[in-house]
Amino acid sequence: MTDNLSTPARPGDGYGRLSIALHWLMLILLAAVFACIELRENYPRGSDIREGLKTWHFMLGLSVFVLVWIRLIARWRTPWLATESSWTRWPAAAVHIALYGGMILLPLLGWLVLSAEGDVIPFFGLSLPPLIGPDKALAGRLEDLHKTIAEAGYWLIGLHALAALFHHHVLKDGSLRRMLPLLR
């Protein structure tokens, strides 16, 4: 085992512990972001629970934004796995680029929406500065874009999960095992 958390123990072992931990942490965060914004609909407008869920949606979304940069650095430090077959390499890269793009773009769009609405941008006791001035019309357009990209992101996450199962059950190439911390 190496001391460096971002690299595998041996070449070909797969992802480092940091990459694996961030992968699953980000999945949990994304599920929580989704749950918060969807569950808020069960409560009346202006209620404390609804406002709390919206605040958690914002804070967890911004947490994804912070962690994605750590994840990108860890990924950059881990060499491409040689076991990836040539016909799966390009689709996998395209989906990964889209997923990382979403994890960067969606929190930024959310921050822009709150800024354009003139709202406070909460982040665990801090109030982040607005990125733009108030503009209600722009806020609506940005929010629509945010929702559209988020819905596409859910489909991409599902595609990513299906691809992992395809690699495991059909190709039997060990890709899924390299990302599961308990089965390595």
Short mmCIF file of C-alpha atoms in Angstrom, two decimals:
data_model
loop_
_atom_site.label_atom_id
_atom_site.label_comp_id
_atom_site.label_asym_id
_atom_site.label_seq_id
_atom_site.Cartn_x
_atom_site.Cartn_y
_atom_site.Cartn_z
CA MET A 1 0.00 0.00 0.00
CA THR A 2 1.26 3.47 -0.80
CA ASP A 3 0.94 6.50 1.43
CA ASN A 4 -0.56 8.54 -1.40
CA LEU A 5 -4.34 8.31 -1.16
CA SER A 6 -4.92 9.38 -4.75
CA THR A 7 -2.99 6.56 -6.39
CA PRO A 8 -3.66 2.84 -6.36
CA ALA A 9 -1.58 0.48 -4.22
CA ARG A 10 -0.16 -1.18 -7.36
CA PRO A 11 -0.43 -0.16 -11.02
CA GLY A 12 -3.61 -1.64 -12.44
CA ASP A 13 -5.35 -1.92 -9.04
CA GLY A 14 -7.68 0.85 -10.03
CA TYR A 15 -8.62 3.94 -8.14
CA GLY A 16 -7.01 5.26 -4.98
CA ARG A 17 -8.84 5.36 -1.67
CA LEU A 18 -9.43 9.11 -1.97
CA SER A 19 -11.00 8.74 -5.41
CA ILE A 20 -13.23 5.92 -4.21
CA ALA A 21 -14.29 7.79 -1.08
CA LEU A 22 -15.06 10.94 -3.07
CA HIS A 23 -17.00 8.94 -5.68
CA TRP A 24 -19.38 7.49 -3.09
CA LEU A 25 -19.53 10.66 -0.98
CA MET A 26 -20.52 12.65 -4.05
CA LEU A 27 -23.22 10.12 -4.92
CA ILE A 28 -24.63 10.47 -1.39
CA LEU A 29 -24.44 14.27 -1.64
CA LEU A 30 -26.15 14.31 -5.03
CA ALA A 31 -28.92 12.04 -3.71
CA ALA A 32 -29.35 14.37 -0.72
CA VAL A 33 -29.42 17.46 -2.98
CA PHE A 34 -32.14 15.80 -5.07
CA ALA A 35 -34.08 14.63 -2.01
CA CYS A 36 -34.05 18.07 -0.40
CA ILE A 37 -35.40 19.87 -3.45
CA GLU A 38 -38.03 17.21 -4.16
CA LEU A 39 -39.20 16.76 -0.55
CA ARG A 40 -39.74 20.51 -0.13
CA GLU A 41 -42.84 20.14 -2.33
CA ASN A 42 -44.53 18.20 0.50
CA TYR A 43 -44.58 21.28 2.73
CA PRO A 44 -46.44 24.59 2.42
CA ARG A 45 -44.64 27.61 0.97
CA GLY A 46 -42.95 29.65 3.66
CA SER A 47 -42.93 26.82 6.22
CA ASP A 48 -39.77 26.30 8.22
CA ILE A 49 -39.32 22.74 6.95
CA ARG A 50 -39.66 23.79 3.29
CA GLU A 51 -37.21 26.67 3.74
CA GLY A 52 -34.82 24.37 5.62
CA LEU A 53 -34.88 21.82 2.80
CA LYS A 54 -34.17 24.54 0.25
CA THR A 55 -31.26 25.82 2.36
CA TRP A 56 -29.84 22.30 2.63
CA HIS A 57 -30.25 21.90 -1.14
CA PHE A 58 -28.13 25.01 -1.67
CA MET A 59 -25.47 24.10 0.89
CA LEU A 60 -25.11 20.49 -0.23
CA GLY A 61 -25.01 21.59 -3.87
CA LEU A 62 -22.19 24.01 -3.07
CA SER A 63 -20.45 21.17 -1.18
CA VAL A 64 -20.52 19.18 -4.42
CA PHE A 65 -18.91 22.17 -6.15
CA VAL A 66 -16.08 22.25 -3.59
CA LEU A 67 -15.50 18.50 -3.60
CA VAL A 68 -15.57 18.10 -7.39
CA TRP A 69 -12.34 20.08 -7.63
CA ILE A 70 -10.64 17.76 -5.12
CA ARG A 71 -12.01 14.83 -7.08
CA LEU A 72 -10.70 16.21 -10.37
CA ILE A 73 -7.23 16.64 -8.88
CA ALA A 74 -7.31 13.07 -7.54
CA ARG A 75 -8.47 11.81 -10.94
CA TRP A 76 -5.78 13.78 -12.74
CA ARG A 77 -3.16 12.17 -10.49
CA THR A 78 -4.47 8.65 -11.19
CA PRO A 79 -3.42 7.24 -14.56
CA TRP A 80 -6.06 6.00 -17.01
CA LEU A 81 -6.74 2.33 -16.39
CA ALA A 82 -5.14 0.19 -19.07
CA THR A 83 -7.91 -2.41 -18.74
CA GLU A 84 -10.47 -0.09 -20.36
CA SER A 85 -11.20 -1.56 -23.79
CA SER A 86 -10.92 0.76 -26.77
CA TRP A 87 -14.62 0.63 -27.71
CA THR A 88 -15.72 1.61 -24.19
CA ARG A 89 -13.03 4.24 -23.57
CA TRP A 90 -14.63 7.09 -25.54
CA PRO A 91 -18.22 6.68 -24.31
CA ALA A 92 -16.92 6.39 -20.74
CA ALA A 93 -14.84 9.55 -21.16
CA ALA A 94 -17.81 11.43 -22.63
CA VAL A 95 -20.10 10.45 -19.74
CA HIS A 96 -17.43 11.30 -17.17
CA ILE A 97 -16.84 14.72 -18.75
CA ALA A 98 -20.59 15.37 -18.73
CA LEU A 99 -20.90 14.26 -15.09
CA TYR A 100 -17.99 16.42 -13.95
CA GLY A 101 -19.33 19.31 -16.02
CA GLY A 102 -22.69 18.98 -14.30
CA MET A 103 -21.10 18.87 -10.85
CA ILE A 104 -19.40 22.17 -11.67
CA LEU A 105 -22.11 23.88 -13.69
CA LEU A 106 -25.18 23.03 -11.57
CA PRO A 107 -23.89 24.55 -8.31
CA LEU A 108 -22.69 27.62 -10.23
CA LEU A 109 -26.10 27.99 -11.85
CA GLY A 110 -27.75 27.63 -8.44
CA TRP A 111 -25.47 30.32 -7.05
CA LEU A 112 -26.32 32.54 -10.02
CA VAL A 113 -30.06 31.93 -9.51
CA LEU A 114 -29.88 32.96 -5.86
CA SER A 115 -27.76 35.97 -6.81
CA ALA A 116 -30.21 37.07 -9.51
CA GLU A 117 -33.13 36.62 -7.09
CA GLY A 118 -31.31 38.86 -4.60
CA ASP A 119 -31.31 36.06 -2.02
CA VAL A 120 -28.66 35.13 0.51
CA ILE A 121 -26.31 32.36 -0.64
CA PRO A 122 -25.98 30.17 2.49
CA PHE A 123 -23.03 27.89 3.04
CA PHE A 124 -22.85 26.35 6.53
CA GLY A 125 -23.05 29.57 8.49
CA LEU A 126 -21.45 31.74 5.82
CA SER A 127 -23.17 34.02 3.36
CA LEU A 128 -21.40 33.79 0.03
CA PRO A 129 -21.22 36.89 -2.13
CA PRO A 130 -23.62 37.20 -5.07
CA LEU A 131 -22.07 36.50 -8.47
CA ILE A 132 -24.41 38.91 -10.29
CA GLY A 133 -26.89 41.63 -9.41
CA PRO A 134 -30.61 41.10 -8.92
CA ASP A 135 -32.55 40.36 -12.12
CA LYS A 136 -35.78 38.38 -11.66
CA ALA A 137 -36.20 37.59 -15.37
CA LEU A 138 -32.64 36.24 -15.61
CA ALA A 139 -33.19 34.27 -12.39
CA GLY A 140 -36.14 32.46 -13.99
CA ARG A 141 -34.17 31.57 -17.12
CA LEU A 142 -31.19 30.38 -15.08
CA GLU A 143 -33.46 28.30 -12.86
CA ASP A 144 -35.02 26.64 -15.92
CA LEU A 145 -31.54 25.85 -17.26
CA HIS A 146 -30.51 24.52 -13.83
CA LYS A 147 -33.53 22.18 -13.76
CA THR A 148 -32.96 20.95 -17.32
CA ILE A 149 -29.30 20.17 -16.73
CA ALA A 150 -30.14 18.49 -13.40
CA GLU A 151 -32.68 16.21 -15.10
CA ALA A 152 -30.11 15.29 -17.75
CA GLY A 153 -27.67 14.63 -14.92
CA TYR A 154 -30.03 12.10 -13.33
CA TRP A 155 -30.15 10.21 -16.63
CA LEU A 156 -26.34 10.34 -16.88
CA ILE A 157 -25.97 8.95 -13.36
CA GLY A 158 -28.33 6.13 -14.31
CA LEU A 159 -26.37 5.48 -17.51
CA HIS A 160 -23.14 5.47 -15.49
CA ALA A 161 -24.62 2.91 -13.07
CA LEU A 162 -25.86 0.73 -15.94
CA ALA A 163 -22.43 0.89 -17.57
CA ALA A 164 -20.84 -0.24 -14.30
CA LEU A 165 -23.21 -3.22 -14.19
CA PHE A 166 -22.51 -3.97 -17.86
CA HIS A 167 -18.77 -3.97 -17.16
CA HIS A 168 -19.28 -6.23 -14.17
CA HIS A 169 -21.77 -8.76 -15.54
CA VAL A 170 -21.10 -8.77 -19.29
CA LEU A 171 -17.50 -7.68 -19.85
CA LYS A 172 -16.37 -9.10 -16.49
CA ASP A 173 -13.42 -6.71 -16.53
CA GLY A 174 -13.32 -5.81 -12.83
CA SER A 175 -14.23 -2.13 -13.37
CA LEU A 176 -16.96 -2.17 -10.74
CA ARG A 177 -14.82 -4.03 -8.20
CA ARG A 178 -12.11 -1.36 -8.46
CA MET A 179 -14.61 1.29 -7.34
CA LEU A 180 -16.21 -0.72 -4.52
CA PRO A 181 -14.18 -0.16 -1.36
CA LEU A 182 -15.21 -3.37 0.39
CA LEU A 183 -14.59 -5.70 -2.58
CA ARG A 184 -11.13 -4.52 -3.66
#
